[in-house]
Amino acid sequence: MIELYHCVDARSFRALWALEEMGLPYRLHVLPFPPRVHQPDYLQLNPLGTIPLLVDGDVRMTESAAIPQYLASRYGPTPLAVGADEPDYALWLDWMARSDATLTFPLTIVLRYTRLEPEERRLQQAADDYTQWFLSRLRHLTRALGDREWLCAGRFTMADLCVGYALLFARTLNLEHKFSPEVAAYWERLSARPAFLAAKAAQAGGEGAQ
């Protein structure tokens, strides 16, 4: 059975949501955040100390935007992937990577310097600068959506899931009031999906087979 090491609403939520979208059985291990601090024995499983860690037989993966692509490829075919023979294949790959490198990264800096660092090490200017970085990238998402329901191929795909996590993270940081009407409506569609709700319920339920 696939095993996923996860922290509530952290980057590993992408993997959890993807497992639910695919309907795959899995065992969930919910760890305190950050696990390298609060559960140091986790370093024996993942020396990086980061989450997610997905274990599928001999396969071990730690990149949150790569895991949904792996699951779609390994356990497909599925409409959640965009095939190399489809016109939007390159766009799909671009959004899969952009979801983390461009949209999620600046939010991690905001989180660190407003909530995780000790009070004397918090840097409001850094948080403000990286918030603006995120919002400038979010404008590209608004343009890309236009009047589309989903980002590519005319259907919900793993790219939407990966971008959707960045929006969940932004909401955690109380930035949802900065969403454009297009992005806000997109978020409502994403967060209403049964698999999203199932992933939320699974993490609330803690460890165990799903």
PDB file of C-alpha atoms in Angstrom:
ATOM      1  CA  MET A   1       0.000   0.000   0.000  1.00  0.00           C
ATOM      2  CA  ILE A   2       1.137   3.545  -0.731  1.00  0.00           C
ATOM      3  CA  GLU A   3       2.257   5.406   2.397  1.00  0.00           C
ATOM      4  CA  LEU A   4       2.165   9.186   2.726  1.00  0.00           C
ATOM      5  CA  TYR A   5       3.889  11.195   5.451  1.00  0.00           C
ATOM      6  CA  HIS A   6       1.973  14.436   5.795  1.00  0.00           C
ATOM      7  CA  CYS A   7       1.510  17.584   7.862  1.00  0.00           C
ATOM      8  CA  VAL A   8      -1.910  19.225   7.985  1.00  0.00           C
ATOM      9  CA  ASP A   9      -2.415  21.667   5.092  1.00  0.00           C
ATOM     10  CA  ALA A  10       1.296  21.625   4.219  1.00  0.00           C
ATOM     11  CA  ARG A  11       2.722  20.974   0.743  1.00  0.00           C
ATOM     12  CA  SER A  12       2.017  17.265   1.238  1.00  0.00           C
ATOM     13  CA  PHE A  13      -1.676  18.115   0.849  1.00  0.00           C
ATOM     14  CA  ARG A  14      -1.052  17.983  -2.911  1.00  0.00           C
ATOM     15  CA  ALA A  15      -0.137  14.312  -2.630  1.00  0.00           C
ATOM     16  CA  LEU A  16      -3.044  13.556  -0.297  1.00  0.00           C
ATOM     17  CA  TRP A  17      -5.541  15.280  -2.588  1.00  0.00           C
ATOM     18  CA  ALA A  18      -4.070  13.470  -5.618  1.00  0.00           C
ATOM     19  CA  LEU A  19      -4.478  10.097  -3.908  1.00  0.00           C
ATOM     20  CA  GLU A  20      -8.122  10.916  -3.241  1.00  0.00           C
ATOM     21  CA  GLU A  21      -8.710  12.118  -6.820  1.00  0.00           C
ATOM     22  CA  MET A  22      -7.207   8.861  -8.125  1.00  0.00           C
ATOM     23  CA  GLY A  23      -9.200   6.741  -5.688  1.00  0.00           C
ATOM     24  CA  LEU A  24      -6.066   4.887  -4.579  1.00  0.00           C
ATOM     25  CA  PRO A  25      -5.776   3.124  -1.214  1.00  0.00           C
ATOM     26  CA  TYR A  26      -3.088   4.568   1.046  1.00  0.00           C
ATOM     27  CA  ARG A  27      -1.854   4.730   4.612  1.00  0.00           C
ATOM     28  CA  LEU A  28      -1.568   8.218   6.047  1.00  0.00           C
ATOM     29  CA  HIS A  29       0.985   9.263   8.664  1.00  0.00           C
ATOM     30  CA  VAL A  30       0.198  12.709  10.084  1.00  0.00           C
ATOM     31  CA  LEU A  31       3.223  14.439  11.595  1.00  0.00           C
ATOM     32  CA  PRO A  32       3.623  17.673  13.587  1.00  0.00           C
ATOM     33  CA  PHE A  33       5.025  20.598  11.587  1.00  0.00           C
ATOM     34  CA  PRO A  34       7.903  20.918  10.990  1.00  0.00           C
ATOM     35  CA  PRO A  35       8.672  17.222  11.482  1.00  0.00           C
ATOM     36  CA  ARG A  36      12.471  17.662  11.523  1.00  0.00           C
ATOM     37  CA  VAL A  37      12.011  19.674  14.746  1.00  0.00           C
ATOM     38  CA  HIS A  38       9.106  17.927  16.438  1.00  0.00           C
ATOM     39  CA  GLN A  39       9.695  14.333  15.302  1.00  0.00           C
ATOM     40  CA  PRO A  40      13.448  13.952  14.691  1.00  0.00           C
ATOM     41  CA  ASP A  41      13.250  10.191  14.080  1.00  0.00           C
ATOM     42  CA  TYR A  42      11.509  11.092  10.802  1.00  0.00           C
ATOM     43  CA  LEU A  43      14.975  12.041   9.508  1.00  0.00           C
ATOM     44  CA  GLN A  44      15.734   8.325   9.293  1.00  0.00           C
ATOM     45  CA  LEU A  45      12.994   8.035   6.664  1.00  0.00           C
ATOM     46  CA  ASN A  46      13.652  11.337   4.898  1.00  0.00           C
ATOM     47  CA  PRO A  47      17.047  12.907   5.653  1.00  0.00           C
ATOM     48  CA  LEU A  48      15.770  16.213   4.247  1.00  0.00           C
ATOM     49  CA  GLY A  49      13.269  16.378   7.087  1.00  0.00           C
ATOM     50  CA  THR A  50      10.658  17.759   4.693  1.00  0.00           C
ATOM     51  CA  ILE A  51       7.201  16.631   3.787  1.00  0.00           C
ATOM     52  CA  PRO A  52       5.743  15.038   1.784  1.00  0.00           C
ATOM     53  CA  LEU A  53       7.361  11.658   1.735  1.00  0.00           C
ATOM     54  CA  LEU A  54       5.495   9.186  -0.439  1.00  0.00           C
ATOM     55  CA  VAL A  55       6.550   5.544  -0.328  1.00  0.00           C
ATOM     56  CA  ASP A  56       5.229   3.216  -3.032  1.00  0.00           C
ATOM     57  CA  GLY A  57       7.117  -0.052  -2.864  1.00  0.00           C
ATOM     58  CA  ASP A  58      10.702   0.812  -3.752  1.00  0.00           C
ATOM     59  CA  VAL A  59       9.703   4.312  -4.885  1.00  0.00           C
ATOM     60  CA  ARG A  60      10.327   7.212  -2.505  1.00  0.00           C
ATOM     61  CA  MET A  61       9.339  10.753  -3.500  1.00  0.00           C
ATOM     62  CA  THR A  62       9.578  14.076  -1.675  1.00  0.00           C
ATOM     63  CA  GLU A  63       8.526  16.723  -4.224  1.00  0.00           C
ATOM     64  CA  SER A  64       4.895  17.733  -3.818  1.00  0.00           C
ATOM     65  CA  ALA A  65       4.314  18.779  -7.437  1.00  0.00           C
ATOM     66  CA  ALA A  66       6.004  15.647  -8.822  1.00  0.00           C
ATOM     67  CA  ILE A  67       3.941  13.168  -6.803  1.00  0.00           C
ATOM     68  CA  PRO A  68       0.581  13.940  -8.497  1.00  0.00           C
ATOM     69  CA  GLN A  69       2.249  13.552 -11.901  1.00  0.00           C
ATOM     70  CA  TYR A  70       3.781  10.241 -10.794  1.00  0.00           C
ATOM     71  CA  LEU A  71       0.461   8.908  -9.519  1.00  0.00           C
ATOM     72  CA  ALA A  72      -1.352   9.897 -12.719  1.00  0.00           C
ATOM     73  CA  SER A  73       1.337   8.253 -14.867  1.00  0.00           C
ATOM     74  CA  ARG A  74       1.856   5.154 -12.719  1.00  0.00           C
ATOM     75  CA  TYR A  75      -1.794   4.386 -12.023  1.00  0.00           C
ATOM     76  CA  GLY A  76      -3.488   5.863 -15.108  1.00  0.00           C
ATOM     77  CA  PRO A  77      -4.697   6.332 -17.679  1.00  0.00           C
ATOM     78  CA  THR A  78      -6.672   9.156 -16.128  1.00  0.00           C
ATOM     79  CA  PRO A  79      -8.141  12.448 -17.345  1.00  0.00           C
ATOM     80  CA  LEU A  80      -6.204  14.058 -14.484  1.00  0.00           C
ATOM     81  CA  ALA A  81      -3.115  13.871 -16.706  1.00  0.00           C
ATOM     82  CA  VAL A  82      -2.623  15.583 -20.054  1.00  0.00           C
ATOM     83  CA  GLY A  83      -1.038  13.309 -22.633  1.00  0.00           C
ATOM     84  CA  ALA A  84       1.993  14.200 -24.740  1.00  0.00           C
ATOM     85  CA  ASP A  85      -0.242  13.960 -27.814  1.00  0.00           C
ATOM     86  CA  GLU A  86      -2.656  16.631 -26.509  1.00  0.00           C
ATOM     87  CA  PRO A  87      -2.247  20.304 -27.496  1.00  0.00           C
ATOM     88  CA  ASP A  88      -2.047  21.487 -23.861  1.00  0.00           C
ATOM     89  CA  TYR A  89       0.620  19.004 -22.755  1.00  0.00           C
ATOM     90  CA  ALA A  90       3.374  21.627 -22.434  1.00  0.00           C
ATOM     91  CA  LEU A  91       0.994  24.033 -20.696  1.00  0.00           C
ATOM     92  CA  TRP A  92       0.082  21.285 -18.232  1.00  0.00           C
ATOM     93  CA  LEU A  93       3.730  20.600 -17.404  1.00  0.00           C
ATOM     94  CA  ASP A  94       4.378  24.318 -17.037  1.00  0.00           C
ATOM     95  CA  TRP A  95       1.565  24.782 -14.523  1.00  0.00           C
ATOM     96  CA  MET A  96       2.628  21.671 -12.596  1.00  0.00           C
ATOM     97  CA  ALA A  97       6.087  23.189 -12.066  1.00  0.00           C
ATOM     98  CA  ARG A  98       4.887  26.782 -11.690  1.00  0.00           C
ATOM     99  CA  SER A  99       2.504  25.794  -8.899  1.00  0.00           C
ATOM    100  CA  ASP A 100       5.396  25.222  -6.527  1.00  0.00           C
ATOM    101  CA  ALA A 101       8.407  27.111  -7.862  1.00  0.00           C
ATOM    102  CA  THR A 102       6.519  30.312  -8.657  1.00  0.00           C
ATOM    103  CA  LEU A 103       3.363  30.373  -6.527  1.00  0.00           C
ATOM    104  CA  THR A 104       4.183  28.392  -3.386  1.00  0.00           C
ATOM    105  CA  PHE A 105       7.805  29.410  -2.806  1.00  0.00           C
ATOM    106  CA  PRO A 106       7.170  33.063  -1.843  1.00  0.00           C
ATOM    107  CA  LEU A 107       4.471  31.937   0.591  1.00  0.00           C
ATOM    108  CA  THR A 108       6.987  29.765   2.441  1.00  0.00           C
ATOM    109  CA  ILE A 109       9.061  32.891   3.117  1.00  0.00           C
ATOM    110  CA  VAL A 110       5.993  34.738   4.403  1.00  0.00           C
ATOM    111  CA  LEU A 111       5.153  31.813   6.688  1.00  0.00           C
ATOM    112  CA  ARG A 112       8.687  31.605   8.025  1.00  0.00           C
ATOM    113  CA  TYR A 113       9.126  35.263   8.862  1.00  0.00           C
ATOM    114  CA  THR A 114       5.656  35.856  10.297  1.00  0.00           C
ATOM    115  CA  ARG A 115       4.920  32.624  12.185  1.00  0.00           C
ATOM    116  CA  LEU A 116       7.757  30.110  12.425  1.00  0.00           C
ATOM    117  CA  GLU A 117      10.773  32.151  13.472  1.00  0.00           C
ATOM    118  CA  PRO A 118      11.159  33.277  17.096  1.00  0.00           C
ATOM    119  CA  GLU A 119       9.740  36.729  17.681  1.00  0.00           C
ATOM    120  CA  GLU A 120      13.151  38.405  17.646  1.00  0.00           C
ATOM    121  CA  ARG A 121      13.979  36.909  14.221  1.00  0.00           C
ATOM    122  CA  ARG A 122      10.742  37.775  12.437  1.00  0.00           C
ATOM    123  CA  LEU A 123      11.116  40.114   9.457  1.00  0.00           C
ATOM    124  CA  GLN A 124       7.973  41.949   8.443  1.00  0.00           C
ATOM    125  CA  GLN A 125       9.687  43.638   5.495  1.00  0.00           C
ATOM    126  CA  ALA A 126      10.705  40.282   4.038  1.00  0.00           C
ATOM    127  CA  ALA A 127       7.170  38.978   4.543  1.00  0.00           C
ATOM    128  CA  ASP A 128       5.699  42.043   2.835  1.00  0.00           C
ATOM    129  CA  ASP A 129       8.120  41.791  -0.093  1.00  0.00           C
ATOM    130  CA  TYR A 130       7.396  38.124  -0.697  1.00  0.00           C
ATOM    131  CA  THR A 131       3.668  38.690  -0.336  1.00  0.00           C
ATOM    132  CA  GLN A 132       3.929  41.161  -3.198  1.00  0.00           C
ATOM    133  CA  TRP A 133       5.954  38.633  -5.175  1.00  0.00           C
ATOM    134  CA  PHE A 134       3.177  36.084  -4.739  1.00  0.00           C
ATOM    135  CA  LEU A 135       0.457  38.568  -5.668  1.00  0.00           C
ATOM    136  CA  SER A 136       2.281  39.621  -8.827  1.00  0.00           C
ATOM    137  CA  ARG A 137       2.453  35.960  -9.899  1.00  0.00           C
ATOM    138  CA  LEU A 138      -1.184  35.503  -8.960  1.00  0.00           C
ATOM    139  CA  ARG A 139      -2.118  38.101 -11.561  1.00  0.00           C
ATOM    140  CA  HIS A 140      -0.813  35.710 -14.206  1.00  0.00           C
ATOM    141  CA  LEU A 141      -3.205  33.069 -12.882  1.00  0.00           C
ATOM    142  CA  THR A 142      -6.075  35.541 -13.251  1.00  0.00           C
ATOM    143  CA  ARG A 143      -5.104  36.168 -16.875  1.00  0.00           C
ATOM    144  CA  ALA A 144      -4.674  32.461 -17.569  1.00  0.00           C
ATOM    145  CA  LEU A 145      -8.107  31.620 -16.193  1.00  0.00           C
ATOM    146  CA  GLY A 146     -10.009  34.301 -18.091  1.00  0.00           C
ATOM    147  CA  ASP A 147     -13.385  32.691 -18.639  1.00  0.00           C
ATOM    148  CA  ARG A 148     -11.983  29.158 -18.332  1.00  0.00           C
ATOM    149  CA  GLU A 149     -13.208  26.764 -15.695  1.00  0.00           C
ATOM    150  CA  TRP A 150      -9.836  24.963 -15.493  1.00  0.00           C
ATOM    151  CA  LEU A 151      -6.266  25.765 -16.546  1.00  0.00           C
ATOM    152  CA  CYS A 152      -5.669  23.400 -19.443  1.00  0.00           C
ATOM    153  CA  ALA A 153      -7.160  20.743 -21.699  1.00  0.00           C
ATOM    154  CA  GLY A 154     -10.713  21.857 -20.925  1.00  0.00           C
ATOM    155  CA  ARG A 155     -10.928  19.730 -17.781  1.00  0.00           C
ATOM    156  CA  PHE A 156      -9.749  19.489 -14.176  1.00  0.00           C
ATOM    157  CA  THR A 157      -6.232  18.044 -14.073  1.00  0.00           C
ATOM    158  CA  MET A 158      -3.385  17.570 -11.641  1.00  0.00           C
ATOM    159  CA  ALA A 159      -2.199  21.049 -12.647  1.00  0.00           C
ATOM    160  CA  ASP A 160      -5.326  22.561 -11.094  1.00  0.00           C
ATOM    161  CA  LEU A 161      -4.771  20.464  -7.989  1.00  0.00           C
ATOM    162  CA  CYS A 162      -1.165  21.654  -7.650  1.00  0.00           C
ATOM    163  CA  VAL A 163      -2.096  25.304  -8.190  1.00  0.00           C
ATOM    164  CA  GLY A 164      -5.060  24.842  -5.863  1.00  0.00           C
ATOM    165  CA  TYR A 165      -2.722  23.979  -3.022  1.00  0.00           C
ATOM    166  CA  ALA A 166      -0.958  27.327  -3.455  1.00  0.00           C
ATOM    167  CA  LEU A 167      -4.333  29.016  -3.002  1.00  0.00           C
ATOM    168  CA  LEU A 168      -5.019  26.931   0.109  1.00  0.00           C
ATOM    169  CA  PHE A 169      -1.643  28.040   1.483  1.00  0.00           C
ATOM    170  CA  ALA A 170      -2.457  31.676   0.686  1.00  0.00           C
ATOM    171  CA  ARG A 171      -5.711  31.324   2.617  1.00  0.00           C
ATOM    172  CA  THR A 172      -3.761  29.924   5.571  1.00  0.00           C
ATOM    173  CA  LEU A 173      -1.811  33.196   5.510  1.00  0.00           C
ATOM    174  CA  ASN A 174      -5.045  35.231   5.313  1.00  0.00           C
ATOM    175  CA  LEU A 175      -4.404  36.449   1.766  1.00  0.00           C
ATOM    176  CA  GLU A 176      -7.691  35.321   0.223  1.00  0.00           C
ATOM    177  CA  HIS A 177      -9.018  38.889   0.276  1.00  0.00           C
ATOM    178  CA  LYS A 178      -6.384  39.620  -2.373  1.00  0.00           C
ATOM    179  CA  PHE A 179      -7.804  37.055  -4.801  1.00  0.00           C
ATOM    180  CA  SER A 180      -9.288  38.451  -8.004  1.00  0.00           C
ATOM    181  CA  PRO A 181     -12.913  37.461  -8.752  1.00  0.00           C
ATOM    182  CA  GLU A 182     -11.602  34.899 -11.257  1.00  0.00           C
ATOM    183  CA  VAL A 183      -9.223  33.331  -8.752  1.00  0.00           C
ATOM    184  CA  ALA A 184     -11.839  33.399  -5.980  1.00  0.00           C
ATOM    185  CA  ALA A 185     -14.338  31.580  -8.208  1.00  0.00           C
ATOM    186  CA  TYR A 186     -11.640  29.097  -9.234  1.00  0.00           C
ATOM    187  CA  TRP A 187     -10.891  28.419  -5.564  1.00  0.00           C
ATOM    188  CA  GLU A 188     -14.569  27.773  -4.881  1.00  0.00           C
ATOM    189  CA  ARG A 189     -14.641  25.175  -7.663  1.00  0.00           C
ATOM    190  CA  LEU A 190     -11.481  23.514  -6.402  1.00  0.00           C
ATOM    191  CA  SER A 191     -12.489  23.388  -2.749  1.00  0.00           C
ATOM    192  CA  ALA A 192     -15.913  21.954  -3.587  1.00  0.00           C
ATOM    193  CA  ARG A 193     -14.456  18.850  -5.225  1.00  0.00           C
ATOM    194  CA  PRO A 194     -15.317  15.642  -3.357  1.00  0.00           C
ATOM    195  CA  ALA A 195     -11.667  14.542  -3.351  1.00  0.00           C
ATOM    196  CA  PHE A 196     -10.566  17.848  -1.796  1.00  0.00           C
ATOM    197  CA  LEU A 197     -13.145  17.424   0.955  1.00  0.00           C
ATOM    198  CA  ALA A 198     -12.111  13.783   1.433  1.00  0.00           C
ATOM    199  CA  ALA A 199      -8.459  14.823   1.797  1.00  0.00           C
ATOM    200  CA  LYS A 200      -9.442  17.412   4.400  1.00  0.00           C
ATOM    201  CA  ALA A 201     -11.397  14.763   6.306  1.00  0.00           C
ATOM    202  CA  ALA A 202      -8.551  12.249   6.066  1.00  0.00           C
ATOM    203  CA  GLN A 203      -5.991  14.613   7.588  1.00  0.00           C
ATOM    204  CA  ALA A 204      -8.419  15.551  10.344  1.00  0.00           C
ATOM    205  CA  GLY A 205      -8.873  11.858  11.121  1.00  0.00           C
ATOM    206  CA  GLY A 206      -5.154  11.316  11.624  1.00  0.00           C
ATOM    207  CA  GLU A 207      -3.128   8.216  10.869  1.00  0.00           C
ATOM    208  CA  GLY A 208      -4.470   5.082   9.281  1.00  0.00           C
ATOM    209  CA  ALA A 209      -5.411   3.315   6.087  1.00  0.00           C
ATOM    210  CA  GLN A 210      -7.734   5.150   3.768  1.00  0.00           C
TER     211      GLN A 210
END
